[in-house]
């Protein structure tokens, strides 16, 4: 008989939580050992095998050798911004695709609390990707130009954290990298449940998930991910402008989205973070600020105004002037009493700022202009 030429199935990441638990159960091995395996990999991020994990049974070691790898992704490049506040990681997945993750270092002492300078010092936030590319096609976003390629497994999401710990102790995680997190919902939930448990132990209050507004997933979010922050990429105060700059918004009418967010907030009691990219002459006029203020007047929300990052010559949008941004902020704060911040961009010189993540090696197209700033996760009403 001719021998089969098919190759054995690829070994999976030990951080694919549901898969490793199922394999341990099937082999009659207690899943209680799994967090110790994760701790070993976290403490030895360059390890090539799992034979060094202490105190497992022979059956467990055999299972790990046959079916799992410490990490299935590899860190292929790391670019540091000139001011050293931002590090962009290029990570190659087992399927040959690549994603980016960004470490942002903030100084909590630059923020104020009750009028006083905050205690603490420099802390790091990791911006992680949930997909290779994105199918949302937002016209102001570099990732959208890639199109959608694939979902990340929960293990591949978590491995971005493992790679990042080689550079910095991570305090906060934001799902604001490549992809629409709520379009990879099962892997997202599984990854966050691992990251908020042992050995990572990130506080749920320090995890933020950003979405363009996938309504059916928002409806499940509080039950599946209690105490996790939700950020909504609103970017426009009405449906027409939203559809113009975010084609996927046609599937999520603004009125229905706001109803879903109201239900979410009623159940969760959580502040909602509203992300709003400032595009010159498109959505940045005073009339737009008033419309946004009225849209949010019944919400407990923080609005984060994001100066647009040019993503190359193909972009038809321009960045709003500082004057327009300040006027917009003044309307929301002064008339509607909505807490409104302006995002200071980090990592623009390494294409690591908001809207710039598209798999590429860094170039020198702009001088590093990022500064230490207070962290979005520290914003509390």
mmCIF file of C-alpha atoms in Angstrom:
data_model
loop_
_atom_site.group_PDB
_atom_site.id
_atom_site.type_symbol
_atom_site.label_atom_id
_atom_site.label_comp_id
_atom_site.label_asym_id
_atom_site.label_seq_id
_atom_site.Cartn_x
_atom_site.Cartn_y
_atom_site.Cartn_z
ATOM 1 C CA UNK A 1 0.000 0.000 0.000
ATOM 2 C CA UNK A 2 1.312 3.494 -0.848
ATOM 3 C CA UNK A 3 2.188 5.553 2.190
ATOM 4 C CA UNK A 4 0.186 8.706 2.796
ATOM 5 C CA UNK A 5 1.946 11.901 1.773
ATOM 6 C CA UNK A 6 -0.209 14.166 3.946
ATOM 7 C CA UNK A 7 1.707 16.013 6.643
ATOM 8 C CA UNK A 8 0.671 15.753 10.300
ATOM 9 C CA UNK A 9 -1.579 18.545 11.574
ATOM 10 C CA UNK A 10 0.247 21.670 12.709
ATOM 11 C CA UNK A 11 0.887 21.820 16.423
ATOM 12 C CA UNK A 12 -1.253 24.363 18.233
ATOM 13 C CA UNK A 13 -0.364 27.132 20.656
ATOM 14 C CA UNK A 14 -0.539 26.169 24.330
ATOM 15 C CA UNK A 15 -2.474 29.429 24.719
ATOM 16 C CA UNK A 16 -5.390 28.139 22.595
ATOM 17 C CA UNK A 17 -7.268 27.649 25.851
ATOM 18 C CA UNK A 18 -10.350 25.688 24.746
ATOM 19 C CA UNK A 19 -8.250 23.342 22.612
ATOM 20 C CA UNK A 20 -5.640 22.531 25.270
ATOM 21 C CA UNK A 21 -8.341 22.006 27.917
ATOM 22 C CA UNK A 22 -10.213 19.618 25.594
ATOM 23 C CA UNK A 23 -7.019 17.676 24.830
ATOM 24 C CA UNK A 24 -6.125 17.398 28.526
ATOM 25 C CA UNK A 25 -9.668 16.231 29.345
ATOM 26 C CA UNK A 26 -9.601 13.633 26.545
ATOM 27 C CA UNK A 27 -6.270 12.288 27.837
ATOM 28 C CA UNK A 28 -7.523 12.129 31.425
ATOM 29 C CA UNK A 29 -5.075 14.808 32.590
ATOM 30 C CA UNK A 30 -6.283 17.504 34.991
ATOM 31 C CA UNK A 31 -6.640 20.894 33.268
ATOM 32 C CA UNK A 32 -5.512 22.487 36.554
ATOM 33 C CA UNK A 33 -1.913 22.123 35.302
ATOM 34 C CA UNK A 34 -2.511 24.394 32.284
ATOM 35 C CA UNK A 35 -1.929 27.779 34.020
ATOM 36 C CA UNK A 36 1.483 26.502 35.223
ATOM 37 C CA UNK A 37 2.375 25.741 31.581
ATOM 38 C CA UNK A 38 1.348 29.277 30.586
ATOM 39 C CA UNK A 39 3.433 30.712 33.445
ATOM 40 C CA UNK A 40 6.483 28.757 32.251
ATOM 41 C CA UNK A 41 6.158 30.106 28.686
ATOM 42 C CA UNK A 42 5.559 33.650 29.973
ATOM 43 C CA UNK A 43 8.736 33.449 32.064
ATOM 44 C CA UNK A 44 10.694 31.776 29.221
ATOM 45 C CA UNK A 45 9.349 33.479 26.076
ATOM 46 C CA UNK A 46 12.190 32.176 23.893
ATOM 47 C CA UNK A 47 11.764 28.521 24.911
ATOM 48 C CA UNK A 48 11.500 26.077 22.009
ATOM 49 C CA UNK A 49 9.872 23.174 23.872
ATOM 50 C CA UNK A 50 7.825 22.476 26.979
ATOM 51 C CA UNK A 51 10.033 19.811 28.579
ATOM 52 C CA UNK A 52 11.134 22.316 31.225
ATOM 53 C CA UNK A 53 7.645 22.837 32.673
ATOM 54 C CA UNK A 54 7.897 21.496 36.244
ATOM 55 C CA UNK A 55 5.874 18.713 37.863
ATOM 56 C CA UNK A 56 3.792 17.320 34.980
ATOM 57 C CA UNK A 57 2.977 13.651 34.391
ATOM 58 C CA UNK A 58 4.705 11.687 31.638
ATOM 59 C CA UNK A 59 1.398 11.628 29.736
ATOM 60 C CA UNK A 60 1.181 15.419 29.892
ATOM 61 C CA UNK A 61 4.715 15.889 28.547
ATOM 62 C CA UNK A 62 3.964 13.447 25.703
ATOM 63 C CA UNK A 63 0.743 15.281 24.817
ATOM 64 C CA UNK A 64 2.508 18.644 24.820
ATOM 65 C CA UNK A 65 5.310 17.304 22.579
ATOM 66 C CA UNK A 66 2.881 15.835 20.055
ATOM 67 C CA UNK A 67 0.219 18.530 19.808
ATOM 68 C CA UNK A 68 1.493 21.862 21.141
ATOM 69 C CA UNK A 69 4.182 24.503 20.791
ATOM 70 C CA UNK A 70 5.108 27.131 23.417
ATOM 71 C CA UNK A 71 4.232 29.779 20.821
ATOM 72 C CA UNK A 72 3.180 29.291 17.202
ATOM 73 C CA UNK A 73 4.100 32.851 16.204
ATOM 74 C CA UNK A 74 7.542 34.435 15.984
ATOM 75 C CA UNK A 75 8.679 37.984 16.587
ATOM 76 C CA UNK A 76 10.337 38.975 13.302
ATOM 77 C CA UNK A 77 11.013 42.700 13.851
ATOM 78 C CA UNK A 78 10.699 45.401 16.504
ATOM 79 C CA UNK A 79 10.848 49.124 15.696
ATOM 80 C CA UNK A 80 11.328 51.762 18.373
ATOM 81 C CA UNK A 81 10.073 55.341 17.971
ATOM 82 C CA UNK A 82 12.764 58.010 18.230
ATOM 83 C CA UNK A 83 11.522 59.155 21.632
ATOM 84 C CA UNK A 84 11.390 55.543 22.873
ATOM 85 C CA UNK A 85 7.759 55.800 24.016
ATOM 86 C CA UNK A 86 6.506 53.344 21.393
ATOM 87 C CA UNK A 87 7.662 49.936 20.155
ATOM 88 C CA UNK A 88 5.970 48.290 17.165
ATOM 89 C CA UNK A 89 6.254 44.499 16.957
ATOM 90 C CA UNK A 90 5.946 42.609 13.677
ATOM 91 C CA UNK A 91 4.774 39.066 14.443
ATOM 92 C CA UNK A 92 4.735 36.213 11.930
ATOM 93 C CA UNK A 93 1.961 33.653 12.371
ATOM 94 C CA UNK A 94 2.140 29.921 11.720
ATOM 95 C CA UNK A 95 0.148 30.346 8.461
ATOM 96 C CA UNK A 96 2.773 32.748 7.080
ATOM 97 C CA UNK A 97 0.699 35.914 7.572
ATOM 98 C CA UNK A 98 1.909 38.728 9.827
ATOM 99 C CA UNK A 99 0.250 41.066 12.323
ATOM 100 C CA UNK A 100 1.434 44.059 14.302
ATOM 101 C CA UNK A 101 1.197 44.877 18.002
ATOM 102 C CA UNK A 102 2.264 48.175 19.563
ATOM 103 C CA UNK A 103 3.649 48.857 23.046
ATOM 104 C CA UNK A 104 2.912 52.414 24.231
ATOM 105 C CA UNK A 105 4.617 53.797 27.326
ATOM 106 C CA UNK A 106 2.691 56.430 29.278
ATOM 107 C CA UNK A 107 3.596 58.549 32.267
ATOM 108 C CA UNK A 108 0.727 58.531 34.764
ATOM 109 C CA UNK A 109 2.239 61.582 36.524
ATOM 110 C CA UNK A 110 1.194 63.716 33.538
ATOM 111 C CA UNK A 111 -2.494 63.085 34.332
ATOM 112 C CA UNK A 112 -4.538 64.875 36.995
ATOM 113 C CA UNK A 113 -6.918 63.403 39.541
ATOM 114 C CA UNK A 114 -9.011 65.697 41.752
ATOM 115 C CA UNK A 115 -6.793 68.552 40.567
ATOM 116 C CA UNK A 116 -3.636 66.871 41.850
ATOM 117 C CA UNK A 117 -0.821 65.196 39.946
ATOM 118 C CA UNK A 118 -1.325 61.427 39.756
ATOM 119 C CA UNK A 119 1.119 59.183 41.622
ATOM 120 C CA UNK A 120 3.058 56.481 39.820
ATOM 121 C CA UNK A 121 5.337 56.628 36.823
ATOM 122 C CA UNK A 122 5.805 55.159 33.380
ATOM 123 C CA UNK A 123 3.436 52.282 32.573
ATOM 124 C CA UNK A 124 2.852 50.347 29.390
ATOM 125 C CA UNK A 125 -0.218 49.618 27.298
ATOM 126 C CA UNK A 126 -0.221 46.923 24.624
ATOM 127 C CA UNK A 127 -2.325 47.493 21.519
ATOM 128 C CA UNK A 128 -3.144 44.045 20.102
ATOM 129 C CA UNK A 129 -4.505 42.801 16.785
ATOM 130 C CA UNK A 130 -7.450 40.398 16.507
ATOM 131 C CA UNK A 131 -7.413 39.702 12.746
ATOM 132 C CA UNK A 132 -5.025 39.772 9.810
ATOM 133 C CA UNK A 133 -6.402 42.743 7.895
ATOM 134 C CA UNK A 134 -10.001 43.873 8.371
ATOM 135 C CA UNK A 135 -13.214 43.630 6.367
ATOM 136 C CA UNK A 136 -14.675 46.906 7.679
ATOM 137 C CA UNK A 137 -12.888 48.970 5.000
ATOM 138 C CA UNK A 138 -12.860 52.286 6.898
ATOM 139 C CA UNK A 139 -11.534 54.828 4.406
ATOM 140 C CA UNK A 140 -9.231 56.584 6.897
ATOM 141 C CA UNK A 141 -7.531 53.410 8.166
ATOM 142 C CA UNK A 142 -4.438 51.704 6.758
ATOM 143 C CA UNK A 143 -5.480 48.248 7.952
ATOM 144 C CA UNK A 144 -8.687 48.578 5.941
ATOM 145 C CA UNK A 145 -6.639 48.843 2.730
ATOM 146 C CA UNK A 146 -5.347 45.282 3.298
ATOM 147 C CA UNK A 147 -8.771 43.690 3.113
ATOM 148 C CA UNK A 148 -9.604 40.771 5.396
ATOM 149 C CA UNK A 149 -7.260 37.773 5.394
ATOM 150 C CA UNK A 150 -7.895 35.650 8.490
ATOM 151 C CA UNK A 151 -9.021 35.545 12.106
ATOM 152 C CA UNK A 152 -6.437 35.064 14.840
ATOM 153 C CA UNK A 153 -6.871 32.155 17.238
ATOM 154 C CA UNK A 154 -7.147 33.002 20.935
ATOM 155 C CA UNK A 155 -3.578 31.701 21.289
ATOM 156 C CA UNK A 156 -2.279 34.036 18.586
ATOM 157 C CA UNK A 157 -3.937 36.989 20.337
ATOM 158 C CA UNK A 158 -2.382 36.018 23.690
ATOM 159 C CA UNK A 159 1.035 35.392 22.132
ATOM 160 C CA UNK A 160 1.253 39.104 21.265
ATOM 161 C CA UNK A 161 1.306 39.684 25.031
ATOM 162 C CA UNK A 162 3.993 37.014 25.489
ATOM 163 C CA UNK A 163 6.219 38.677 22.863
ATOM 164 C CA UNK A 164 5.588 42.140 24.344
ATOM 165 C CA UNK A 165 6.689 41.125 27.850
ATOM 166 C CA UNK A 166 10.243 40.807 26.476
ATOM 167 C CA UNK A 167 10.221 44.606 26.091
ATOM 168 C CA UNK A 168 8.001 45.968 28.840
ATOM 169 C CA UNK A 169 5.814 45.058 31.788
ATOM 170 C CA UNK A 170 2.299 45.449 30.367
ATOM 171 C CA UNK A 171 -0.340 47.026 32.588
ATOM 172 C CA UNK A 172 -3.165 47.713 30.107
ATOM 173 C CA UNK A 173 -4.388 45.978 26.945
ATOM 174 C CA UNK A 174 -6.368 47.671 24.180
ATOM 175 C CA UNK A 175 -7.883 45.752 21.283
ATOM 176 C CA UNK A 176 -7.285 48.596 18.863
ATOM 177 C CA UNK A 177 -4.783 46.966 16.516
ATOM 178 C CA UNK A 178 -5.500 45.254 13.206
ATOM 179 C CA UNK A 179 -9.009 43.875 12.697
ATOM 180 C CA UNK A 180 -12.515 44.263 14.145
ATOM 181 C CA UNK A 181 -12.404 42.385 17.473
ATOM 182 C CA UNK A 182 -16.143 41.686 17.622
ATOM 183 C CA UNK A 183 -15.944 39.931 14.232
ATOM 184 C CA UNK A 184 -13.653 37.382 15.927
ATOM 185 C CA UNK A 185 -15.836 37.155 18.992
ATOM 186 C CA UNK A 186 -15.214 33.619 20.301
ATOM 187 C CA UNK A 187 -11.415 33.967 20.136
ATOM 188 C CA UNK A 188 -11.638 37.462 21.665
ATOM 189 C CA UNK A 189 -13.661 36.278 24.672
ATOM 190 C CA UNK A 190 -11.381 33.277 25.221
ATOM 191 C CA UNK A 191 -8.218 35.404 24.973
ATOM 192 C CA UNK A 192 -9.503 38.016 27.444
ATOM 193 C CA UNK A 193 -10.568 35.320 29.907
ATOM 194 C CA UNK A 194 -6.999 33.948 29.829
ATOM 195 C CA UNK A 195 -5.343 37.386 30.025
ATOM 196 C CA UNK A 196 -7.409 38.375 33.073
ATOM 197 C CA UNK A 197 -6.608 35.084 34.874
ATOM 198 C CA UNK A 198 -3.418 33.454 36.141
ATOM 199 C CA UNK A 199 -0.580 33.986 35.250
ATOM 200 C CA UNK A 200 -1.196 37.219 33.285
ATOM 201 C CA UNK A 201 -3.636 38.698 35.825
ATOM 202 C CA UNK A 202 -4.452 41.880 33.910
ATOM 203 C CA UNK A 203 -7.306 43.645 35.706
ATOM 204 C CA UNK A 204 -10.535 43.583 33.620
ATOM 205 C CA UNK A 205 -10.765 47.350 34.206
ATOM 206 C CA UNK A 206 -7.497 47.703 32.291
ATOM 207 C CA UNK A 207 -8.708 45.911 29.164
ATOM 208 C CA UNK A 208 -10.492 47.886 26.432
ATOM 209 C CA UNK A 209 -12.138 46.448 23.315
ATOM 210 C CA UNK A 210 -12.741 48.798 20.396
ATOM 211 C CA UNK A 211 -15.470 48.125 17.823
ATOM 212 C CA UNK A 212 -17.039 49.902 14.858
ATOM 213 C CA UNK A 213 -20.356 48.818 16.364
ATOM 214 C CA UNK A 214 -21.192 45.137 15.701
ATOM 215 C CA UNK A 215 -24.636 45.237 17.294
ATOM 216 C CA UNK A 216 -25.307 41.515 17.855
ATOM 217 C CA UNK A 217 -21.936 41.181 19.650
ATOM 218 C CA UNK A 218 -22.456 44.327 21.755
ATOM 219 C CA UNK A 219 -25.699 42.695 22.935
ATOM 220 C CA UNK A 220 -23.673 39.767 24.387
ATOM 221 C CA UNK A 221 -20.635 41.730 25.542
ATOM 222 C CA UNK A 222 -21.550 42.447 29.165
ATOM 223 C CA UNK A 223 -22.591 38.844 29.885
ATOM 224 C CA UNK A 224 -19.445 37.364 28.349
ATOM 225 C CA UNK A 225 -16.925 40.048 29.359
ATOM 226 C CA UNK A 226 -18.128 41.810 32.520
ATOM 227 C CA UNK A 227 -16.081 44.833 33.674
ATOM 228 C CA UNK A 228 -14.186 45.041 30.364
ATOM 229 C CA UNK A 229 -14.171 48.554 28.829
ATOM 230 C CA UNK A 230 -16.001 49.048 25.542
ATOM 231 C CA UNK A 231 -14.805 51.690 23.075
ATOM 232 C CA UNK A 232 -16.902 52.518 20.009
ATOM 233 C CA UNK A 233 -15.358 53.882 16.829
ATOM 234 C CA UNK A 234 -18.218 56.270 16.127
ATOM 235 C CA UNK A 235 -16.328 58.837 14.017
ATOM 236 C CA UNK A 236 -19.492 60.636 12.865
ATOM 237 C CA UNK A 237 -22.622 62.078 14.493
ATOM 238 C CA UNK A 238 -25.066 60.848 11.825
ATOM 239 C CA UNK A 239 -25.591 57.830 9.575
ATOM 240 C CA UNK A 240 -24.838 59.601 6.270
ATOM 241 C CA UNK A 241 -21.346 60.783 7.242
ATOM 242 C CA UNK A 242 -20.668 57.461 8.954
ATOM 243 C CA UNK A 243 -21.484 55.494 5.790
ATOM 244 C CA UNK A 244 -19.331 57.856 3.725
ATOM 245 C CA UNK A 245 -16.192 57.253 5.777
ATOM 246 C CA UNK A 246 -17.045 53.761 7.135
ATOM 247 C CA UNK A 247 -18.801 51.674 4.452
ATOM 248 C CA UNK A 248 -19.532 48.852 6.942
ATOM 249 C CA UNK A 249 -21.768 51.247 8.902
ATOM 250 C CA UNK A 250 -24.560 50.536 6.400
ATOM 251 C CA UNK A 251 -25.067 47.210 8.163
ATOM 252 C CA UNK A 252 -25.311 48.895 11.591
ATOM 253 C CA UNK A 253 -27.751 51.847 11.482
ATOM 254 C CA UNK A 254 -26.775 54.521 13.985
ATOM 255 C CA UNK A 255 -30.153 54.539 15.787
ATOM 256 C CA UNK A 256 -29.968 50.771 16.347
ATOM 257 C CA UNK A 257 -26.339 51.029 17.454
ATOM 258 C CA UNK A 258 -27.162 53.734 20.018
ATOM 259 C CA UNK A 259 -30.073 51.615 21.342
ATOM 260 C CA UNK A 260 -27.718 48.651 21.751
ATOM 261 C CA UNK A 261 -25.187 50.850 23.575
ATOM 262 C CA UNK A 262 -27.916 52.224 25.865
ATOM 263 C CA UNK A 263 -28.985 48.670 26.766
ATOM 264 C CA UNK A 264 -25.341 47.710 27.327
ATOM 265 C CA UNK A 265 -24.751 50.686 29.605
ATOM 266 C CA UNK A 266 -27.971 50.140 31.560
ATOM 267 C CA UNK A 267 -26.881 46.558 32.278
ATOM 268 C CA UNK A 268 -23.154 47.116 32.822
ATOM 269 C CA UNK A 269 -23.079 50.607 34.413
ATOM 270 C CA UNK A 270 -19.792 51.031 32.500
ATOM 271 C CA UNK A 271 -18.556 54.275 30.966
ATOM 272 C CA UNK A 272 -18.426 53.958 27.179
ATOM 273 C CA UNK A 273 -15.406 55.362 25.359
ATOM 274 C CA UNK A 274 -16.300 57.074 22.082
ATOM 275 C CA UNK A 275 -13.534 57.310 19.476
ATOM 276 C CA UNK A 276 -13.929 60.116 16.962
ATOM 277 C CA UNK A 277 -11.391 60.710 14.207
ATOM 278 C CA UNK A 278 -11.112 64.371 13.214
ATOM 279 C CA UNK A 279 -11.266 64.779 9.414
ATOM 280 C CA UNK A 280 -10.936 68.283 8.030
ATOM 281 C CA UNK A 281 -14.240 69.542 6.600
ATOM 282 C CA UNK A 282 -15.900 66.112 6.893
ATOM 283 C CA UNK A 283 -16.953 65.646 10.533
ATOM 284 C CA UNK A 284 -15.079 68.347 12.479
ATOM 285 C CA UNK A 285 -17.344 71.408 12.302
ATOM 286 C CA UNK A 286 -19.227 72.947 15.231
ATOM 287 C CA UNK A 287 -22.544 71.629 13.862
ATOM 288 C CA UNK A 288 -21.087 68.110 14.047
ATOM 289 C CA UNK A 289 -20.019 68.712 17.654
ATOM 290 C CA UNK A 290 -23.564 69.764 18.558
ATOM 291 C CA UNK A 291 -25.024 66.710 16.815
ATOM 292 C CA UNK A 292 -22.590 64.444 18.677
ATOM 293 C CA UNK A 293 -23.384 66.158 21.977
ATOM 294 C CA UNK A 294 -27.115 65.565 21.495
ATOM 295 C CA UNK A 295 -26.509 61.957 20.447
ATOM 296 C CA UNK A 296 -24.568 61.261 23.661
ATOM 297 C CA UNK A 297 -26.476 63.418 26.155
ATOM 298 C CA UNK A 298 -28.111 60.411 27.859
ATOM 299 C CA UNK A 299 -24.887 58.392 28.061
ATOM 300 C CA UNK A 300 -22.074 58.201 30.567
ATOM 301 C CA UNK A 301 -19.330 58.581 27.990
ATOM 302 C CA UNK A 302 -15.800 59.831 27.412
ATOM 303 C CA UNK A 303 -15.105 61.151 23.911
ATOM 304 C CA UNK A 304 -11.582 60.725 22.575
ATOM 305 C CA UNK A 305 -10.899 63.048 19.624
ATOM 306 C CA UNK A 306 -8.255 61.512 17.355
ATOM 307 C CA UNK A 307 -6.269 63.725 14.961
ATOM 308 C CA UNK A 308 -6.228 61.931 11.593
ATOM 309 C CA UNK A 309 -2.975 60.211 10.629
ATOM 310 C CA UNK A 310 -2.157 60.500 6.920
ATOM 311 C CA UNK A 311 -1.675 56.941 5.700
ATOM 312 C CA UNK A 312 0.049 57.695 2.390
ATOM 313 C CA UNK A 313 -0.704 59.510 -0.829
ATOM 314 C CA UNK A 314 -3.840 57.410 -1.480
ATOM 315 C CA UNK A 315 -5.663 59.132 1.374
ATOM 316 C CA UNK A 316 -8.216 61.765 0.371
ATOM 317 C CA UNK A 317 -8.641 63.065 3.930
ATOM 318 C CA UNK A 318 -6.770 65.822 5.740
ATOM 319 C CA UNK A 319 -6.093 66.319 9.418
ATOM 320 C CA UNK A 320 -8.317 68.845 11.209
ATOM 321 C CA UNK A 321 -6.607 72.012 12.371
ATOM 322 C CA UNK A 322 -5.748 72.368 16.056
ATOM 323 C CA UNK A 323 -8.238 75.237 16.172
ATOM 324 C CA UNK A 324 -11.090 73.030 14.848
ATOM 325 C CA UNK A 325 -10.251 70.289 17.349
ATOM 326 C CA UNK A 326 -10.202 72.758 20.268
ATOM 327 C CA UNK A 327 -13.557 74.269 19.201
ATOM 328 C CA UNK A 328 -15.091 70.803 18.877
ATOM 329 C CA UNK A 329 -13.825 69.845 22.328
ATOM 330 C CA UNK A 330 -15.102 73.108 23.815
ATOM 331 C CA UNK A 331 -18.646 72.483 22.515
ATOM 332 C CA UNK A 332 -18.795 68.952 23.920
ATOM 333 C CA UNK A 333 -17.305 69.963 27.271
ATOM 334 C CA UNK A 334 -18.870 73.350 27.757
ATOM 335 C CA UNK A 335 -22.394 72.872 26.386
ATOM 336 C CA UNK A 336 -22.995 69.144 26.829
ATOM 337 C CA UNK A 337 -20.737 68.456 29.843
ATOM 338 C CA UNK A 338 -19.173 65.460 28.095
ATOM 339 C CA UNK A 339 -15.664 64.558 29.172
ATOM 340 C CA UNK A 340 -13.604 65.025 26.015
ATOM 341 C CA UNK A 341 -9.927 64.308 25.502
ATOM 342 C CA UNK A 342 -7.650 64.783 22.502
ATOM 343 C CA UNK A 343 -5.421 61.814 21.737
ATOM 344 C CA UNK A 344 -1.743 62.683 21.528
ATOM 345 C CA UNK A 345 -0.436 60.343 18.872
ATOM 346 C CA UNK A 346 2.419 58.011 19.634
ATOM 347 C CA UNK A 347 4.688 56.163 17.255
ATOM 348 C CA UNK A 348 3.838 58.033 14.063
ATOM 349 C CA UNK A 349 7.453 57.814 12.961
ATOM 350 C CA UNK A 350 7.197 53.999 12.984
ATOM 351 C CA UNK A 351 3.617 53.897 11.581
ATOM 352 C CA UNK A 352 2.427 52.683 14.973
ATOM 353 C CA UNK A 353 -0.187 55.367 15.584
ATOM 354 C CA UNK A 354 -3.962 55.054 15.294
ATOM 355 C CA UNK A 355 -5.082 54.011 11.816
ATOM 356 C CA UNK A 356 -1.553 53.274 10.589
ATOM 357 C CA UNK A 357 -1.270 49.547 11.289
ATOM 358 C CA UNK A 358 -0.677 47.727 8.026
ATOM 359 C CA UNK A 359 2.002 45.076 7.809
ATOM 360 C CA UNK A 360 5.165 46.832 6.683
ATOM 361 C CA UNK A 361 8.621 47.501 7.972
ATOM 362 C CA UNK A 362 9.139 50.996 9.369
ATOM 363 C CA UNK A 363 10.365 53.837 7.224
ATOM 364 C CA UNK A 364 11.675 57.278 8.076
ATOM 365 C CA UNK A 365 8.856 59.312 6.593
ATOM 366 C CA UNK A 366 8.322 61.611 9.565
ATOM 367 C CA UNK A 367 10.324 62.845 12.506
ATOM 368 C CA UNK A 368 9.370 61.236 15.803
ATOM 369 C CA UNK A 369 6.812 63.412 17.500
ATOM 370 C CA UNK A 370 5.370 61.256 20.260
ATOM 371 C CA UNK A 371 5.457 62.332 23.887
ATOM 372 C CA UNK A 372 4.648 60.619 27.164
ATOM 373 C CA UNK A 373 1.007 61.149 28.014
ATOM 374 C CA UNK A 374 -1.623 60.012 30.450
ATOM 375 C CA UNK A 375 -3.257 56.681 29.577
ATOM 376 C CA UNK A 376 -6.803 56.251 28.177
ATOM 377 C CA UNK A 377 -7.379 53.459 30.720
ATOM 378 C CA UNK A 378 -6.810 55.988 33.505
ATOM 379 C CA UNK A 379 -9.702 58.145 32.315
ATOM 380 C CA UNK A 380 -12.563 57.784 34.753
ATOM 381 C CA UNK A 381 -15.622 59.957 35.185
#
